[in-house]
Amino acid sequence: MAVASAAPGSIFCKQLLFSLLVLILLCDACQKISLRVPSHLQAETLVGKVNLEECLKSASLILSSDPNFRVLEDGSIYTTHDLILSSERKSFSIFLSDRQRQEQKTIEVVLSARENKAAKKRHAKDTALKRSKRRWGPIPCSLMENSLGPFPQHIQQIQSDTAQNYTIFYSISGPGVDKEPYNLFYIERDTGDIFCTRSIDREQYQQFALYGYATTADGYAPEYPLPLIIKIEDDNDNAPYFENKLTIFTVPENCRTGTSVGKVTAIDLDEPDTLHTRLKYKILQQIPDHPKHFSIHPDTGVITTTTPLLDREKCDTYQLIMEVRDMGGQPFGLFNTGTITISLEDENDNSPSFTETSYVTEVEENRIDVEILRMKVQDQDLPNTPHSRAVYTILQGNENGNFKISTDPNTNEAVLCVVKPLNYEVSRQVILQVGVVNEAQFSKAANSQTPTMCTTTVTVKIKDRDEGPECHPPVKVIQSEDGFPAGQELLGYKALDPETRSGEGLRYRKLGDEDNWFEINEHTGDLRTVKVLDRESKFVKNNQYNISVVAVDAVGRSCTGTLVVSLTDKNDHPPQINKDVTICQNNKDFAVLEPVDPDGPENGPPFQFLLDDSASKNWVIEEKDGKTAILRQRQNLAYNNYFVPIKIKDRHGLVATHELSVRVCDCSVSSECNLPAKNLRDVRPNVILGRWAILAMVLGSVLLLCILFTCFCVTAKKTVKKCFPEDIAQQNLIVSNTEGPGEEVTEANIRLPMQTSNICDTSMSVGTVGGQGIKTQQSFEMVKGGYTLDSNKGGGHQTLESVKGVGQGDTGRYTYTDWQSFTQPRLGEESIRGHTLIKN
């Protein structure tokens, strides 16, 4: 009984073995196979082969009951690892299952170990055993493809020496037997002769690897399976063919002899490295066939040029009819043909040329941006490529830049334009020389000479036209001096009529004069100053002042020019300086003076600084670099405001006196300085009222005037206290019938003359001082009625004195009865008048 080398205690193996045993007990036994094997078996050793189809044709599951062996689909049995058979016999079962038909079969396999006696016994027959081993070894075998038979065709015979002792049956397996292609080979069971049933294509099957078996009637295999290799011999049955049906090569025109054009390749399906696949190439025909430009290497298939005369402009495409033949190009070899197309690449080997040798055109003077001529060229190179696109150049005649030439991208024509006006009065015609080249650099052909640029002549005739005035030059500069007085004449801008070359009939006017310095003479264009010319004006830039002038002819045509007045500097401005100076003694005990001179540099620094005698006792000034100076205290002064007179002279002695306001502070920066006002002999308060302080003072004054005016008005309207008669105790009231907005009897309408005693209130009254008291005259004049109670007036006026019969000098008192009898009728009349006025 053989012992497996796998671990017997594996749980998985036990479960699998138990399952197989159950299946084997439930399945039908099919057959029993006996195999004779060595007592020591290595891993992956072929033990033998059983015919599974005889037991179950379509087995979907094949299992071995012994994990030491595995069974393939073709019935081959292999060991899974090294085995040593401890007994002479070992058996296991092969389980077969067909799930579709629900069938299960088992095959019992018995392995018999070879005995030592048998080995020794066979050793005694040494000669026979050696002959048997040699006979059973692989025998080389080949079969010609496309064999014509007859079929079945005998290939080989296999025999085993064990046939001397046993009845041996032979079988084979592998591709061509039980695999694709099926039934191509078979073996006679008893004789071991192998036959082929049909012809074979080597390009499909180069060889077949079969296995031969020798078994006894009871299934015992006395020999190992025999590997059989059947090689298919090649027959020249495939003609070579070109790999690409359509092959196109390109080569530059004018290329040198021997330039490689391309390589053609062909395929032959016959056996490589044989005469059947030894190919030869050749050119059968060239289209067009004259002259011959190409050749081909017979072995490599490389096509090359044979002449340098390839010219695309003569022929741009060639076709080659090619042949490829096997058998080394022998006439009996198989062949095939193909067509190769060779296209020539264009080179710039043709110069462009004008269609005409000269051209004539015309244009009106003063016209710009106008096309005046188109010129065509011809070029034999490939159109719409850099080899044929033209580039035009004006070689002569365009020194003033009046013309521009360009290329029309659609037609490749030269387009000549005028970009700067032409003047008929200067030149009647212009002759241009124009050249043309290609965008691409010229490629010199092997058979051509160096080309020259093609040129042509263009005559441009200029047509005269009546044109407006000319302002030439556009900018004119005149010289003047700083401080030039008003009312003086300056030469102005002059324009010309190009037809008459004079300025007669032109009218001038100003277009621009920023500070209105000048007025212009309409007829001559001369200028007259209306202000003093000041070089330091903000309108002067770089010592220049600009005036724009327009000149207009009789029909309204005009031109514009600029007149630049260049002003020479004059020393007419003394140096100026910032008069507010602050000295922060915590930082530095001096101040830097930096005067500025509005004049030019030649009338400016170096400056000279001089202190007034009154300021020299407290201050000292030090000049630094002619542009600045340092103001320093002779000794530390009290923190206060100081006025320091100083004189500053420029280099030519023009002097200006400035009174500096110097603040001496206990500060670090000038913005922190805050000093109170203080009056000293040489120290004057630097008091500046702000706008809010001034506004407060004005409002206070207005408010005070309003209060005084109000008091005056109220006091003026206050009535004087009247002294009524002693019978005032009667407590009688005056009856008034006044209703509405009619005229009331008021103090303004009535003047009541009376002389009061000392007890009367005489404040805020108007009158004269006389007698023992003050006689107050109060007007009670009726505006509408015309009645006046005035003892000083006469002339028809009725008074209380006249009613009572008392003279003007009477100082007696009026009784209340007299007063009422006088006023009551009149008050009634006024009431009636008031109603009448309201109705009206």
PDB file of C-alpha atoms in Angstrom, residues 338-508:
ATOM      1  CA  GLY A 338       2.480  46.288 -56.956  1.00  0.00           C
ATOM      2  CA  THR A 339       2.387  49.992 -57.771  1.00  0.00           C
ATOM      3  CA  ILE A 340       4.541  52.593 -56.036  1.00  0.00           C
ATOM      4  CA  THR A 341       3.706  56.314 -56.392  1.00  0.00           C
ATOM      5  CA  ILE A 342       6.525  58.841 -56.033  1.00  0.00           C
ATOM      6  CA  SER A 343       5.577  62.531 -55.617  1.00  0.00           C
ATOM      7  CA  LEU A 344       8.114  65.280 -56.080  1.00  0.00           C
ATOM      8  CA  GLU A 345       8.292  67.966 -53.412  1.00  0.00           C
ATOM      9  CA  ASP A 346       8.493  71.512 -54.713  1.00  0.00           C
ATOM     10  CA  GLU A 347      11.647  73.550 -54.281  1.00  0.00           C
ATOM     11  CA  ASN A 348      11.975  77.268 -54.941  1.00  0.00           C
ATOM     12  CA  ASP A 349      13.965  76.765 -58.105  1.00  0.00           C
ATOM     13  CA  ASN A 350      12.023  79.246 -60.263  1.00  0.00           C
ATOM     14  CA  SER A 351      12.224  83.008 -59.766  1.00  0.00           C
ATOM     15  CA  PRO A 352       9.087  85.155 -60.113  1.00  0.00           C
ATOM     16  CA  SER A 353       8.973  87.558 -63.034  1.00  0.00           C
ATOM     17  CA  PHE A 354       6.768  90.506 -63.997  1.00  0.00           C
ATOM     18  CA  THR A 355       4.429  90.037 -66.930  1.00  0.00           C
ATOM     19  CA  GLU A 356       5.454  93.471 -68.268  1.00  0.00           C
ATOM     20  CA  THR A 357       8.764  95.237 -68.402  1.00  0.00           C
ATOM     21  CA  SER A 358       7.349  98.692 -67.533  1.00  0.00           C
ATOM     22  CA  TYR A 359       4.172 100.278 -66.206  1.00  0.00           C
ATOM     23  CA  VAL A 360       2.634 103.763 -66.379  1.00  0.00           C
ATOM     24  CA  THR A 361       0.034 105.182 -63.960  1.00  0.00           C
ATOM     25  CA  GLU A 362      -1.115 108.589 -62.692  1.00  0.00           C
ATOM     26  CA  VAL A 363      -2.442 110.124 -59.484  1.00  0.00           C
ATOM     27  CA  GLU A 364      -3.688 113.528 -58.366  1.00  0.00           C
ATOM     28  CA  GLU A 365      -1.441 115.523 -56.124  1.00  0.00           C
ATOM     29  CA  ASN A 366      -2.093 115.631 -52.370  1.00  0.00           C
ATOM     30  CA  ARG A 367      -4.040 112.371 -52.438  1.00  0.00           C
ATOM     31  CA  ILE A 368      -3.024 109.740 -49.887  1.00  0.00           C
ATOM     32  CA  ASP A 369      -4.007 106.156 -49.047  1.00  0.00           C
ATOM     33  CA  VAL A 370      -5.083 105.495 -52.625  1.00  0.00           C
ATOM     34  CA  GLU A 371      -4.235 102.491 -54.808  1.00  0.00           C
ATOM     35  CA  ILE A 372      -2.743 103.539 -58.113  1.00  0.00           C
ATOM     36  CA  LEU A 373      -1.443 100.327 -59.756  1.00  0.00           C
ATOM     37  CA  ARG A 374      -1.541  96.501 -59.659  1.00  0.00           C
ATOM     38  CA  MET A 375       1.194  94.375 -61.214  1.00  0.00           C
ATOM     39  CA  LYS A 376       1.087  90.628 -61.918  1.00  0.00           C
ATOM     40  CA  VAL A 377       3.952  88.139 -61.751  1.00  0.00           C
ATOM     41  CA  GLN A 378       4.351  84.589 -62.967  1.00  0.00           C
ATOM     42  CA  ASP A 379       6.059  81.778 -61.051  1.00  0.00           C
ATOM     43  CA  GLN A 380       6.274  78.128 -62.053  1.00  0.00           C
ATOM     44  CA  ASP A 381       6.677  76.854 -58.510  1.00  0.00           C
ATOM     45  CA  LEU A 382       3.798  75.372 -56.551  1.00  0.00           C
ATOM     46  CA  PRO A 383       1.039  77.994 -56.100  1.00  0.00           C
ATOM     47  CA  ASN A 384       0.019  79.329 -52.682  1.00  0.00           C
ATOM     48  CA  THR A 385       3.285  78.268 -51.077  1.00  0.00           C
ATOM     49  CA  PRO A 386       6.267  80.310 -49.897  1.00  0.00           C
ATOM     50  CA  HIS A 387       8.017  79.141 -53.072  1.00  0.00           C
ATOM     51  CA  SER A 388       5.593  81.109 -55.245  1.00  0.00           C
ATOM     52  CA  ARG A 389       4.261  83.890 -52.981  1.00  0.00           C
ATOM     53  CA  ALA A 390       5.827  87.175 -54.060  1.00  0.00           C
ATOM     54  CA  VAL A 391       7.495  89.860 -51.981  1.00  0.00           C
ATOM     55  CA  TYR A 392       7.768  93.260 -53.691  1.00  0.00           C
ATOM     56  CA  THR A 393      10.266  96.014 -52.955  1.00  0.00           C
ATOM     57  CA  ILE A 394      10.636  99.576 -54.252  1.00  0.00           C
ATOM     58  CA  LEU A 395      14.323  99.753 -55.101  1.00  0.00           C
ATOM     59  CA  GLN A 396      14.573 103.343 -56.364  1.00  0.00           C
ATOM     60  CA  GLY A 397      12.479 106.514 -56.579  1.00  0.00           C
ATOM     61  CA  ASN A 398      10.809 106.371 -53.147  1.00  0.00           C
ATOM     62  CA  GLU A 399      13.389 108.324 -51.195  1.00  0.00           C
ATOM     63  CA  ASN A 400      10.681 110.624 -49.735  1.00  0.00           C
ATOM     64  CA  GLY A 401       8.480 107.718 -48.679  1.00  0.00           C
ATOM     65  CA  ASN A 402       5.504 108.732 -50.823  1.00  0.00           C
ATOM     66  CA  PHE A 403       4.716 105.166 -51.948  1.00  0.00           C
ATOM     67  CA  LYS A 404       4.068 101.796 -50.379  1.00  0.00           C
ATOM     68  CA  ILE A 405       3.940  98.450 -52.169  1.00  0.00           C
ATOM     69  CA  SER A 406       2.361  95.277 -50.783  1.00  0.00           C
ATOM     70  CA  THR A 407       1.221  91.820 -51.912  1.00  0.00           C
ATOM     71  CA  ASP A 408      -2.419  90.880 -52.405  1.00  0.00           C
ATOM     72  CA  PRO A 409      -2.694  87.526 -50.557  1.00  0.00           C
ATOM     73  CA  ASN A 410      -5.476  86.312 -52.839  1.00  0.00           C
ATOM     74  CA  THR A 411      -4.048  87.146 -56.268  1.00  0.00           C
ATOM     75  CA  ASN A 412      -0.302  87.450 -55.472  1.00  0.00           C
ATOM     76  CA  GLU A 413      -0.330  90.802 -57.292  1.00  0.00           C
ATOM     77  CA  ALA A 414       1.719  93.855 -56.362  1.00  0.00           C
ATOM     78  CA  VAL A 415      -0.428  96.707 -55.009  1.00  0.00           C
ATOM     79  CA  LEU A 416       1.166 100.168 -55.289  1.00  0.00           C
ATOM     80  CA  CYS A 417      -0.321 102.901 -53.061  1.00  0.00           C
ATOM     81  CA  VAL A 418       0.387 106.558 -52.280  1.00  0.00           C
ATOM     82  CA  VAL A 419       0.829 107.098 -48.545  1.00  0.00           C
ATOM     83  CA  LYS A 420       2.330 110.594 -48.555  1.00  0.00           C
ATOM     84  CA  PRO A 421       0.956 113.454 -50.677  1.00  0.00           C
ATOM     85  CA  LEU A 422       2.709 114.324 -53.903  1.00  0.00           C
ATOM     86  CA  ASN A 423       3.189 117.911 -55.046  1.00  0.00           C
ATOM     87  CA  TYR A 424       2.653 118.755 -58.695  1.00  0.00           C
ATOM     88  CA  GLU A 425       4.488 122.046 -58.286  1.00  0.00           C
ATOM     89  CA  VAL A 426       7.598 120.189 -57.073  1.00  0.00           C
ATOM     90  CA  SER A 427       7.628 117.246 -59.472  1.00  0.00           C
ATOM     91  CA  ARG A 428       5.435 116.340 -62.440  1.00  0.00           C
ATOM     92  CA  GLN A 429       6.274 112.599 -62.385  1.00  0.00           C
ATOM     93  CA  VAL A 430       8.105 109.975 -60.319  1.00  0.00           C
ATOM     94  CA  ILE A 431       9.919 106.937 -61.748  1.00  0.00           C
ATOM     95  CA  LEU A 432      10.067 103.886 -59.497  1.00  0.00           C
ATOM     96  CA  GLN A 433      12.075 100.697 -59.858  1.00  0.00           C
ATOM     97  CA  VAL A 434      10.301  97.700 -58.310  1.00  0.00           C
ATOM     98  CA  GLY A 435      11.807  94.259 -57.637  1.00  0.00           C
ATOM     99  CA  VAL A 436      10.191  90.945 -56.709  1.00  0.00           C
ATOM    100  CA  VAL A 437      11.422  87.802 -54.892  1.00  0.00           C
ATOM    101  CA  ASN A 438       9.740  84.832 -53.186  1.00  0.00           C
ATOM    102  CA  GLU A 439       9.057  84.413 -49.497  1.00  0.00           C
ATOM    103  CA  ALA A 440      11.223  81.279 -49.436  1.00  0.00           C
ATOM    104  CA  GLN A 441      14.917  81.406 -50.098  1.00  0.00           C
ATOM    105  CA  PHE A 442      15.893  80.414 -53.598  1.00  0.00           C
ATOM    106  CA  SER A 443      17.051  76.817 -53.952  1.00  0.00           C
ATOM    107  CA  LYS A 444      19.679  76.482 -56.608  1.00  0.00           C
ATOM    108  CA  ALA A 445      19.082  73.500 -58.835  1.00  0.00           C
ATOM    109  CA  ALA A 446      21.924  71.267 -59.902  1.00  0.00           C
ATOM    110  CA  ASN A 447      21.509  72.304 -63.498  1.00  0.00           C
ATOM    111  CA  SER A 448      20.674  75.978 -63.034  1.00  0.00           C
ATOM    112  CA  GLN A 449      22.539  79.222 -62.463  1.00  0.00           C
ATOM    113  CA  THR A 450      22.229  81.695 -59.614  1.00  0.00           C
ATOM    114  CA  PRO A 451      19.099  83.774 -60.320  1.00  0.00           C
ATOM    115  CA  THR A 452      18.884  87.547 -60.333  1.00  0.00           C
ATOM    116  CA  MET A 453      16.016  89.636 -58.960  1.00  0.00           C
ATOM    117  CA  CYS A 454      13.406  90.480 -61.561  1.00  0.00           C
ATOM    118  CA  THR A 455      12.741  94.237 -61.767  1.00  0.00           C
ATOM    119  CA  THR A 456      10.400  96.545 -63.623  1.00  0.00           C
ATOM    120  CA  THR A 457       9.941 100.307 -64.042  1.00  0.00           C
ATOM    121  CA  VAL A 458       6.832 102.212 -62.901  1.00  0.00           C
ATOM    122  CA  THR A 459       6.262 105.796 -64.104  1.00  0.00           C
ATOM    123  CA  VAL A 460       3.834 107.718 -61.849  1.00  0.00           C
ATOM    124  CA  LYS A 461       2.476 110.888 -63.446  1.00  0.00           C
ATOM    125  CA  ILE A 462       1.210 113.543 -61.022  1.00  0.00           C
ATOM    126  CA  LYS A 463      -1.951 115.432 -61.967  1.00  0.00           C
ATOM    127  CA  ASP A 464      -2.341 119.067 -60.967  1.00  0.00           C
ATOM    128  CA  ARG A 465      -5.292 120.201 -58.833  1.00  0.00           C
ATOM    129  CA  ASP A 466      -6.333 123.513 -57.318  1.00  0.00           C
ATOM    130  CA  GLU A 467      -5.347 123.177 -53.671  1.00  0.00           C
ATOM    131  CA  GLY A 468      -5.627 125.195 -50.537  1.00  0.00           C
ATOM    132  CA  PRO A 469      -2.935 127.153 -48.716  1.00  0.00           C
ATOM    133  CA  GLU A 470       0.133 125.435 -47.368  1.00  0.00           C
ATOM    134  CA  CYS A 471       1.414 125.975 -43.855  1.00  0.00           C
ATOM    135  CA  HIS A 472       5.045 125.095 -44.176  1.00  0.00           C
ATOM    136  CA  PRO A 473       6.810 124.453 -41.970  1.00  0.00           C
ATOM    137  CA  PRO A 474       4.050 123.314 -39.605  1.00  0.00           C
ATOM    138  CA  VAL A 475       5.915 124.804 -36.616  1.00  0.00           C
ATOM    139  CA  LYS A 476       7.682 128.160 -36.762  1.00  0.00           C
ATOM    140  CA  VAL A 477       9.816 129.566 -33.926  1.00  0.00           C
ATOM    141  CA  ILE A 478      10.297 133.299 -33.253  1.00  0.00           C
ATOM    142  CA  GLN A 479      12.497 134.866 -30.597  1.00  0.00           C
ATOM    143  CA  SER A 480      11.404 137.411 -28.000  1.00  0.00           C
ATOM    144  CA  GLU A 481      12.605 138.535 -24.613  1.00  0.00           C
ATOM    145  CA  ASP A 482      11.089 138.256 -21.188  1.00  0.00           C
ATOM    146  CA  GLY A 483       9.133 141.352 -20.223  1.00  0.00           C
ATOM    147  CA  PHE A 484       8.481 142.394 -23.843  1.00  0.00           C
ATOM    148  CA  PRO A 485       5.939 145.226 -23.450  1.00  0.00           C
ATOM    149  CA  ALA A 486       2.362 145.277 -24.698  1.00  0.00           C
ATOM    150  CA  GLY A 487       1.460 146.968 -27.965  1.00  0.00           C
ATOM    151  CA  GLN A 488       4.566 145.800 -29.834  1.00  0.00           C
ATOM    152  CA  GLU A 489       4.676 143.999 -33.197  1.00  0.00           C
ATOM    153  CA  LEU A 490       6.091 140.526 -33.770  1.00  0.00           C
ATOM    154  CA  LEU A 491       6.582 138.670 -37.015  1.00  0.00           C
ATOM    155  CA  GLY A 492       3.729 136.180 -37.364  1.00  0.00           C
ATOM    156  CA  TYR A 493       3.091 132.918 -39.196  1.00  0.00           C
ATOM    157  CA  LYS A 494       3.132 133.014 -43.005  1.00  0.00           C
ATOM    158  CA  ALA A 495       1.255 130.570 -45.244  1.00  0.00           C
ATOM    159  CA  LEU A 496       1.524 130.266 -49.051  1.00  0.00           C
ATOM    160  CA  ASP A 497      -0.821 129.468 -51.902  1.00  0.00           C
ATOM    161  CA  PRO A 498       0.937 126.614 -53.745  1.00  0.00           C
ATOM    162  CA  GLU A 499      -0.404 127.782 -57.065  1.00  0.00           C
ATOM    163  CA  THR A 500       0.914 131.369 -56.847  1.00  0.00           C
ATOM    164  CA  ARG A 501       3.647 130.691 -54.246  1.00  0.00           C
ATOM    165  CA  SER A 502       2.534 133.791 -52.346  1.00  0.00           C
ATOM    166  CA  GLY A 503       0.337 134.597 -49.349  1.00  0.00           C
ATOM    167  CA  GLU A 504      -1.808 137.148 -51.140  1.00  0.00           C
ATOM    168  CA  GLY A 505      -5.512 136.783 -50.436  1.00  0.00           C
ATOM    169  CA  LEU A 506      -5.093 134.651 -47.330  1.00  0.00           C
ATOM    170  CA  ARG A 507      -6.776 135.521 -44.039  1.00  0.00           C
ATOM    171  CA  TYR A 508      -5.373 134.588 -40.638  1.00  0.00           C
TER     172      TYR A 508
END
